[in-house]
Amino acid sequence: EDKVVQSPLSLVVHEGDTVTLNCSYEVTNFRSLLWYKQEKKAPTFLFMLTSSGIEKKSGRLSSILDKKELFSILNITATQTGDSAIYLCAVEAEYGGATNKLIFGTGTLLAVQP
Amino acid sequence: DTEVTQTPKHLVMGMTNKKSLKCEQHMGHRAMYWYKQKAKKPPELMFVYSYEKLSINESVPSRFSPECPNSSLLNLHLHALQPEDSALYLCASSQERPSGRIEEQFFGPGTRLTVL
């Protein structure tokens, strides 16, 4: 059975800290890995990773994929209280010739304290 | 227009009611999705529509009935729901390539459903 596992489940840090969130997966017919940030409502897209070893960066956030070891990390540097959210990792999997689908991990709840 | 809209934002219904959730996007995306999300859990895929045809049904009970009237609209018809169906229902859309590959999914704000 396909699965996506995130760690830690929750994390409390202080403003200015750097955090690393982990996502490991066992998915048949892997196509890509995506990171989302979810605050009170809908998840918002952060990154889509398809190739190993190529870092994607957006401001203080960066992410990288290792397709050999089947994991990805999301780094946030100089954290701010606005970074407090649930961070979701999702893997795109091919689904028998039909539209591919996303398999979500359990999420990491990040709380950044002032 | 780069957003997915959903109505209503909140819905309270009894177990004998019939209601519908609506989702709309004008980004030209040809794949649209319904997810169910319980508190402190990740979204669970329910249905996928690809080019207005039902592509994936994740063994969802028949009391949930999806409909895709056109490429911009996606409905979820609800009938005889149970209290355990109370959740946040998220709609999403994405560009889809002919191979089935999808680009990133854009999510709507969700409908918070409570079944009494």
PDB file of C-alpha atoms in Angstrom:
ATOM      1  CA  GLU A   1       0.000   0.000   0.000  1.00  0.00           C
ATOM      2  CA  ASP A   2       1.250   3.448  -0.906  1.00  0.00           C
ATOM      3  CA  LYS A   3       2.192   5.605   2.056  1.00  0.00           C
ATOM      4  CA  VAL A   4       3.693   8.982   2.822  1.00  0.00           C
ATOM      5  CA  VAL A   5       5.091   9.594   6.299  1.00  0.00           C
ATOM      6  CA  GLN A   6       6.060  12.948   7.734  1.00  0.00           C
ATOM      7  CA  SER A   7       8.126  13.733  10.778  1.00  0.00           C
ATOM      8  CA  PRO A   8       8.016  15.200  13.257  1.00  0.00           C
ATOM      9  CA  LEU A   9       4.248  15.254  13.771  1.00  0.00           C
ATOM     10  CA  SER A  10       4.563  18.571  15.571  1.00  0.00           C
ATOM     11  CA  LEU A  11       7.291  21.047  16.360  1.00  0.00           C
ATOM     12  CA  VAL A  12       7.542  24.171  18.511  1.00  0.00           C
ATOM     13  CA  VAL A  13      10.356  26.639  17.805  1.00  0.00           C
ATOM     14  CA  HIS A  14      11.192  30.277  18.502  1.00  0.00           C
ATOM     15  CA  GLU A  15      11.344  33.036  15.945  1.00  0.00           C
ATOM     16  CA  GLY A  16      14.653  33.044  14.135  1.00  0.00           C
ATOM     17  CA  ASP A  17      15.205  29.299  14.446  1.00  0.00           C
ATOM     18  CA  THR A  18      15.803  27.077  11.418  1.00  0.00           C
ATOM     19  CA  VAL A  19      13.596  24.008  11.028  1.00  0.00           C
ATOM     20  CA  THR A  20      13.786  20.908   8.869  1.00  0.00           C
ATOM     21  CA  LEU A  21      10.661  18.923   8.083  1.00  0.00           C
ATOM     22  CA  ASN A  22      10.918  15.400   6.747  1.00  0.00           C
ATOM     23  CA  CYS A  23       8.846  13.385   4.322  1.00  0.00           C
ATOM     24  CA  SER A  24       9.501   9.772   3.370  1.00  0.00           C
ATOM     25  CA  TYR A  25       7.449   7.754   0.960  1.00  0.00           C
ATOM     26  CA  GLU A  26       6.778   4.301  -0.398  1.00  0.00           C
ATOM     27  CA  VAL A  27       4.706   4.851  -3.509  1.00  0.00           C
ATOM     28  CA  THR A  28       4.346   2.725  -6.591  1.00  0.00           C
ATOM     29  CA  ASN A  29       4.697   4.677  -9.830  1.00  0.00           C
ATOM     30  CA  PHE A  30       6.107   7.831  -8.252  1.00  0.00           C
ATOM     31  CA  ARG A  31       5.908  10.915 -10.424  1.00  0.00           C
ATOM     32  CA  SER A  32       6.574  13.941  -8.209  1.00  0.00           C
ATOM     33  CA  LEU A  33       6.525  15.192  -4.629  1.00  0.00           C
ATOM     34  CA  LEU A  34       4.764  18.353  -3.538  1.00  0.00           C
ATOM     35  CA  TRP A  35       4.824  20.482  -0.390  1.00  0.00           C
ATOM     36  CA  TYR A  36       1.845  22.483   0.801  1.00  0.00           C
ATOM     37  CA  LYS A  37       1.274  24.883   3.705  1.00  0.00           C
ATOM     38  CA  GLN A  38      -2.117  24.772   5.401  1.00  0.00           C
ATOM     39  CA  GLU A  39      -3.205  27.425   7.841  1.00  0.00           C
ATOM     40  CA  LYS A  40      -6.859  27.689   8.752  1.00  0.00           C
ATOM     41  CA  LYS A  41      -8.302  26.736   5.400  1.00  0.00           C
ATOM     42  CA  ALA A  42      -7.094  25.411   2.080  1.00  0.00           C
ATOM     43  CA  PRO A  43      -3.575  24.089   1.496  1.00  0.00           C
ATOM     44  CA  THR A  44      -1.425  26.505  -0.490  1.00  0.00           C
ATOM     45  CA  PHE A  45       1.197  25.189  -2.880  1.00  0.00           C
ATOM     46  CA  LEU A  46       4.874  25.609  -1.986  1.00  0.00           C
ATOM     47  CA  PHE A  47       7.034  23.343  -4.163  1.00  0.00           C
ATOM     48  CA  MET A  48       6.867  20.540  -6.700  1.00  0.00           C
ATOM     49  CA  LEU A  49       9.932  18.285  -6.931  1.00  0.00           C
ATOM     50  CA  THR A  50      10.560  15.780  -9.684  1.00  0.00           C
ATOM     51  CA  SER A  51      14.334  15.405  -9.858  1.00  0.00           C
ATOM     52  CA  SER A  52      16.752  14.216  -7.212  1.00  0.00           C
ATOM     53  CA  GLY A  53      19.310  16.567  -5.742  1.00  0.00           C
ATOM     54  CA  ILE A  54      17.993  19.807  -7.216  1.00  0.00           C
ATOM     55  CA  GLU A  55      17.096  22.285  -4.510  1.00  0.00           C
ATOM     56  CA  LYS A  56      14.054  24.453  -4.989  1.00  0.00           C
ATOM     57  CA  LYS A  57      14.061  27.743  -3.132  1.00  0.00           C
ATOM     58  CA  SER A  58      11.521  30.428  -2.391  1.00  0.00           C
ATOM     59  CA  GLY A  59      12.603  33.100   0.050  1.00  0.00           C
ATOM     60  CA  ARG A  60      13.345  31.462   3.393  1.00  0.00           C
ATOM     61  CA  LEU A  61      11.934  28.110   2.275  1.00  0.00           C
ATOM     62  CA  SER A  62      13.810  25.457   0.371  1.00  0.00           C
ATOM     63  CA  SER A  63      13.246  21.811  -0.445  1.00  0.00           C
ATOM     64  CA  ILE A  64      15.110  18.908  -1.965  1.00  0.00           C
ATOM     65  CA  LEU A  65      14.209  15.396  -3.075  1.00  0.00           C
ATOM     66  CA  ASP A  66      16.222  12.179  -2.820  1.00  0.00           C
ATOM     67  CA  LYS A  67      14.635   9.584  -5.105  1.00  0.00           C
ATOM     68  CA  LYS A  68      17.148   6.917  -4.162  1.00  0.00           C
ATOM     69  CA  GLU A  69      16.437   7.101  -0.427  1.00  0.00           C
ATOM     70  CA  LEU A  70      12.775   8.029  -1.023  1.00  0.00           C
ATOM     71  CA  PHE A  71      12.552  11.187   1.024  1.00  0.00           C
ATOM     72  CA  SER A  72      12.334  14.933   0.858  1.00  0.00           C
ATOM     73  CA  ILE A  73      13.075  17.718   3.311  1.00  0.00           C
ATOM     74  CA  LEU A  74      11.593  21.164   3.658  1.00  0.00           C
ATOM     75  CA  ASN A  75      13.813  23.773   5.316  1.00  0.00           C
ATOM     76  CA  ILE A  76      12.625  27.041   6.756  1.00  0.00           C
ATOM     77  CA  THR A  77      15.298  29.489   7.888  1.00  0.00           C
ATOM     78  CA  ALA A  78      14.832  32.503  10.194  1.00  0.00           C
ATOM     79  CA  THR A  79      11.325  31.331  11.103  1.00  0.00           C
ATOM     80  CA  GLN A  80       8.587  33.876  11.770  1.00  0.00           C
ATOM     81  CA  THR A  81       5.273  33.532  13.597  1.00  0.00           C
ATOM     82  CA  GLY A  82       3.552  33.643  10.200  1.00  0.00           C
ATOM     83  CA  ASP A  83       5.223  30.334   9.356  1.00  0.00           C
ATOM     84  CA  SER A  84       3.025  28.606  11.948  1.00  0.00           C
ATOM     85  CA  ALA A  85       0.904  26.131  10.002  1.00  0.00           C
ATOM     86  CA  ILE A  86       0.540  22.488   9.066  1.00  0.00           C
ATOM     87  CA  TYR A  87       3.020  21.512   6.362  1.00  0.00           C
ATOM     88  CA  LEU A  88       1.749  18.751   4.098  1.00  0.00           C
ATOM     89  CA  CYS A  89       3.838  16.548   1.878  1.00  0.00           C
ATOM     90  CA  ALA A  90       2.062  14.840  -1.028  1.00  0.00           C
ATOM     91  CA  VAL A  91       3.305  12.382  -3.614  1.00  0.00           C
ATOM     92  CA  GLU A  92       1.903  12.278  -7.131  1.00  0.00           C
ATOM     93  CA  ALA A  93       1.367   8.681  -8.195  1.00  0.00           C
ATOM     94  CA  GLU A  94       0.397   7.272 -11.544  1.00  0.00           C
ATOM     95  CA  TYR A  95      -2.965   5.620 -11.283  1.00  0.00           C
ATOM     96  CA  GLY A  96      -3.477   2.907 -13.891  1.00  0.00           C
ATOM     97  CA  GLY A  97      -3.563   5.106 -16.967  1.00  0.00           C
ATOM     98  CA  ALA A  98      -6.112   7.505 -15.509  1.00  0.00           C
ATOM     99  CA  THR A  99      -5.377  10.879 -13.994  1.00  0.00           C
ATOM    100  CA  ASN A 100      -2.540  10.756 -11.529  1.00  0.00           C
ATOM    101  CA  LYS A 101      -3.444  11.368  -7.901  1.00  0.00           C
ATOM    102  CA  LEU A 102      -1.882  12.877  -4.809  1.00  0.00           C
ATOM    103  CA  ILE A 103      -1.245  10.841  -1.686  1.00  0.00           C
ATOM    104  CA  PHE A 104      -0.899  13.099   1.340  1.00  0.00           C
ATOM    105  CA  GLY A 105       1.227  12.567   4.413  1.00  0.00           C
ATOM    106  CA  THR A 106      -0.069  13.164   7.913  1.00  0.00           C
ATOM    107  CA  GLY A 107       1.403  16.646   8.071  1.00  0.00           C
ATOM    108  CA  THR A 108       3.767  18.411  10.459  1.00  0.00           C
ATOM    109  CA  LEU A 109       2.241  21.024  12.750  1.00  0.00           C
ATOM    110  CA  LEU A 110       4.753  23.847  13.168  1.00  0.00           C
ATOM    111  CA  ALA A 111       4.278  26.453  15.875  1.00  0.00           C
ATOM    112  CA  VAL A 112       6.664  29.421  15.898  1.00  0.00           C
ATOM    113  CA  GLN A 113       6.676  31.331  19.161  1.00  0.00           C
ATOM    114  CA  PRO A 114       7.671  35.002  19.395  1.00  0.00           C
TER     115      PRO A 114
ATOM    116  CA  ASP B   1      -8.206  34.535 -12.221  1.00  0.00           C
ATOM    117  CA  THR B   2      -6.048  32.133 -10.269  1.00  0.00           C
ATOM    118  CA  GLU B   3      -8.384  30.881  -7.614  1.00  0.00           C
ATOM    119  CA  VAL B   4     -10.761  28.059  -6.886  1.00  0.00           C
ATOM    120  CA  THR B   5     -14.017  29.146  -5.266  1.00  0.00           C
ATOM    121  CA  GLN B   6     -16.359  27.009  -3.200  1.00  0.00           C
ATOM    122  CA  THR B   7     -19.864  27.581  -1.917  1.00  0.00           C
ATOM    123  CA  PRO B   8     -21.222  27.503   0.662  1.00  0.00           C
ATOM    124  CA  LYS B   9     -18.469  28.196   3.207  1.00  0.00           C
ATOM    125  CA  HIS B  10     -20.440  26.472   5.948  1.00  0.00           C
ATOM    126  CA  LEU B  11     -23.300  23.995   5.755  1.00  0.00           C
ATOM    127  CA  VAL B  12     -25.351  22.364   8.491  1.00  0.00           C
ATOM    128  CA  MET B  13     -27.701  19.603   7.408  1.00  0.00           C
ATOM    129  CA  GLY B  14     -29.796  16.869   8.884  1.00  0.00           C
ATOM    130  CA  MET B  15     -29.436  13.241   7.970  1.00  0.00           C
ATOM    131  CA  THR B  16     -32.509  13.316   5.737  1.00  0.00           C
ATOM    132  CA  ASN B  17     -31.582  16.469   3.819  1.00  0.00           C
ATOM    133  CA  LYS B  18     -30.318  16.754   0.270  1.00  0.00           C
ATOM    134  CA  LYS B  19     -27.749  19.468  -0.370  1.00  0.00           C
ATOM    135  CA  SER B  20     -25.026  20.284  -2.879  1.00  0.00           C
ATOM    136  CA  LEU B  21     -21.528  21.695  -2.642  1.00  0.00           C
ATOM    137  CA  LYS B  22     -20.249  23.767  -5.538  1.00  0.00           C
ATOM    138  CA  CYS B  23     -16.759  24.430  -6.849  1.00  0.00           C
ATOM    139  CA  GLU B  24     -15.660  26.707  -9.673  1.00  0.00           C
ATOM    140  CA  GLN B  25     -12.361  27.575 -11.365  1.00  0.00           C
ATOM    141  CA  HIS B  26     -11.538  29.678 -14.412  1.00  0.00           C
ATOM    142  CA  MET B  27      -7.891  28.719 -14.844  1.00  0.00           C
ATOM    143  CA  GLY B  28      -8.601  26.367 -17.736  1.00  0.00           C
ATOM    144  CA  HIS B  29      -7.684  23.362 -15.606  1.00  0.00           C
ATOM    145  CA  ARG B  30      -9.061  20.073 -16.902  1.00  0.00           C
ATOM    146  CA  ALA B  31      -8.611  18.008 -13.734  1.00  0.00           C
ATOM    147  CA  MET B  32     -10.806  18.703 -10.703  1.00  0.00           C
ATOM    148  CA  TYR B  33     -10.862  16.952  -7.354  1.00  0.00           C
ATOM    149  CA  TRP B  34     -12.950  16.500  -4.226  1.00  0.00           C
ATOM    150  CA  TYR B  35     -11.181  15.842  -0.925  1.00  0.00           C
ATOM    151  CA  LYS B  36     -12.515  15.245   2.559  1.00  0.00           C
ATOM    152  CA  GLN B  37     -10.471  16.485   5.495  1.00  0.00           C
ATOM    153  CA  LYS B  38     -11.189  15.649   9.126  1.00  0.00           C
ATOM    154  CA  ALA B  39      -9.677  17.695  11.943  1.00  0.00           C
ATOM    155  CA  LYS B  40      -5.922  17.258  12.309  1.00  0.00           C
ATOM    156  CA  LYS B  41      -5.808  14.815   9.404  1.00  0.00           C
ATOM    157  CA  PRO B  42      -4.522  15.229   5.846  1.00  0.00           C
ATOM    158  CA  PRO B  43      -6.937  15.576   2.932  1.00  0.00           C
ATOM    159  CA  GLU B  44      -8.330  12.274   1.673  1.00  0.00           C
ATOM    160  CA  LEU B  45      -9.055  12.011  -2.024  1.00  0.00           C
ATOM    161  CA  MET B  46     -12.678  11.230  -2.891  1.00  0.00           C
ATOM    162  CA  PHE B  47     -13.125  11.834  -6.629  1.00  0.00           C
ATOM    163  CA  VAL B  48     -11.151  13.023  -9.637  1.00  0.00           C
ATOM    164  CA  TYR B  49     -12.639  14.387 -12.835  1.00  0.00           C
ATOM    165  CA  SER B  50     -10.496  14.562 -15.921  1.00  0.00           C
ATOM    166  CA  TYR B  51     -11.845  16.407 -18.956  1.00  0.00           C
ATOM    167  CA  GLU B  52     -15.317  16.327 -17.343  1.00  0.00           C
ATOM    168  CA  LYS B  53     -15.278  12.548 -16.977  1.00  0.00           C
ATOM    169  CA  LEU B  54     -15.051  10.737 -13.648  1.00  0.00           C
ATOM    170  CA  SER B  55     -11.526   9.370 -13.570  1.00  0.00           C
ATOM    171  CA  ILE B  56     -11.081   8.188  -9.995  1.00  0.00           C
ATOM    172  CA  ASN B  57     -13.620   7.208  -7.335  1.00  0.00           C
ATOM    173  CA  GLU B  58     -11.879   6.209  -4.126  1.00  0.00           C
ATOM    174  CA  SER B  59     -14.660   3.826  -3.061  1.00  0.00           C
ATOM    175  CA  VAL B  60     -16.752   6.685  -1.730  1.00  0.00           C
ATOM    176  CA  PRO B  61     -20.244   5.769  -0.403  1.00  0.00           C
ATOM    177  CA  SER B  62     -23.084   6.467  -2.820  1.00  0.00           C
ATOM    178  CA  ARG B  63     -24.562   9.089  -0.497  1.00  0.00           C
ATOM    179  CA  PHE B  64     -21.886  11.336  -2.098  1.00  0.00           C
ATOM    180  CA  SER B  65     -22.563  11.920  -5.774  1.00  0.00           C
ATOM    181  CA  PRO B  66     -20.180  14.066  -7.849  1.00  0.00           C
ATOM    182  CA  GLU B  67     -21.108  15.895 -11.006  1.00  0.00           C
ATOM    183  CA  CYS B  68     -19.047  17.910 -13.482  1.00  0.00           C
ATOM    184  CA  PRO B  69     -21.467  19.950 -15.640  1.00  0.00           C
ATOM    185  CA  ASN B  70     -18.641  21.653 -17.564  1.00  0.00           C
ATOM    186  CA  SER B  71     -14.898  22.204 -17.424  1.00  0.00           C
ATOM    187  CA  SER B  72     -15.201  25.031 -14.870  1.00  0.00           C
ATOM    188  CA  LEU B  73     -17.708  23.565 -12.440  1.00  0.00           C
ATOM    189  CA  LEU B  74     -17.699  20.652 -10.051  1.00  0.00           C
ATOM    190  CA  ASN B  75     -20.566  19.728  -7.739  1.00  0.00           C
ATOM    191  CA  LEU B  76     -20.876  17.274  -4.886  1.00  0.00           C
ATOM    192  CA  HIS B  77     -24.448  16.180  -4.176  1.00  0.00           C
ATOM    193  CA  LEU B  78     -25.123  15.005  -0.639  1.00  0.00           C
ATOM    194  CA  HIS B  79     -28.004  12.804   0.470  1.00  0.00           C
ATOM    195  CA  ALA B  80     -28.712  10.857   3.651  1.00  0.00           C
ATOM    196  CA  LEU B  81     -25.368  11.714   5.220  1.00  0.00           C
ATOM    197  CA  GLN B  82     -24.214  10.489   8.609  1.00  0.00           C
ATOM    198  CA  PRO B  83     -22.772  12.565  11.458  1.00  0.00           C
ATOM    199  CA  GLU B  84     -19.349  11.024  10.781  1.00  0.00           C
ATOM    200  CA  ASP B  85     -19.420  12.696   7.352  1.00  0.00           C
ATOM    201  CA  SER B  86     -18.933  16.049   9.082  1.00  0.00           C
ATOM    202  CA  ALA B  87     -15.650  17.444   7.776  1.00  0.00           C
ATOM    203  CA  LEU B  88     -14.030  20.120   5.621  1.00  0.00           C
ATOM    204  CA  TYR B  89     -14.681  19.344   1.960  1.00  0.00           C
ATOM    205  CA  LEU B  90     -11.992  20.704  -0.305  1.00  0.00           C
ATOM    206  CA  CYS B  91     -12.129  21.145  -4.038  1.00  0.00           C
ATOM    207  CA  ALA B  92      -8.960  21.403  -6.089  1.00  0.00           C
ATOM    208  CA  SER B  93      -8.026  21.788  -9.723  1.00  0.00           C
ATOM    209  CA  SER B  94      -4.889  21.304 -11.761  1.00  0.00           C
ATOM    210  CA  GLN B  95      -3.606  21.366 -15.285  1.00  0.00           C
ATOM    211  CA  GLU B  96      -3.426  17.883 -16.729  1.00  0.00           C
ATOM    212  CA  ARG B  97      -1.254  16.621 -19.521  1.00  0.00           C
ATOM    213  CA  PRO B  98      -2.569  13.975 -21.931  1.00  0.00           C
ATOM    214  CA  SER B  99      -0.278  11.424 -20.261  1.00  0.00           C
ATOM    215  CA  GLY B 100      -2.214  11.816 -17.011  1.00  0.00           C
ATOM    216  CA  ARG B 101       0.559  13.861 -15.370  1.00  0.00           C
ATOM    217  CA  ILE B 102      -0.783  16.629 -13.252  1.00  0.00           C
ATOM    218  CA  GLU B 103       0.725  19.935 -12.356  1.00  0.00           C
ATOM    219  CA  GLU B 104       0.363  21.347  -8.865  1.00  0.00           C
ATOM    220  CA  GLN B 105      -3.152  21.354  -7.467  1.00  0.00           C
ATOM    221  CA  PHE B 106      -4.791  24.605  -6.420  1.00  0.00           C
ATOM    222  CA  PHE B 107      -7.230  24.263  -3.543  1.00  0.00           C
ATOM    223  CA  GLY B 108     -10.420  26.133  -2.786  1.00  0.00           C
ATOM    224  CA  PRO B 109     -11.155  27.423   0.724  1.00  0.00           C
ATOM    225  CA  GLY B 110     -13.393  24.467   1.489  1.00  0.00           C
ATOM    226  CA  THR B 111     -16.907  23.936   2.784  1.00  0.00           C
ATOM    227  CA  ARG B 112     -17.198  23.162   6.491  1.00  0.00           C
ATOM    228  CA  LEU B 113     -19.981  20.563   6.660  1.00  0.00           C
ATOM    229  CA  THR B 114     -21.783  19.574   9.849  1.00  0.00           C
ATOM    230  CA  VAL B 115     -24.276  16.706   9.768  1.00  0.00           C
ATOM    231  CA  LEU B 116     -26.657  16.603  12.712  1.00  0.00           C
TER     232      LEU B 116
END
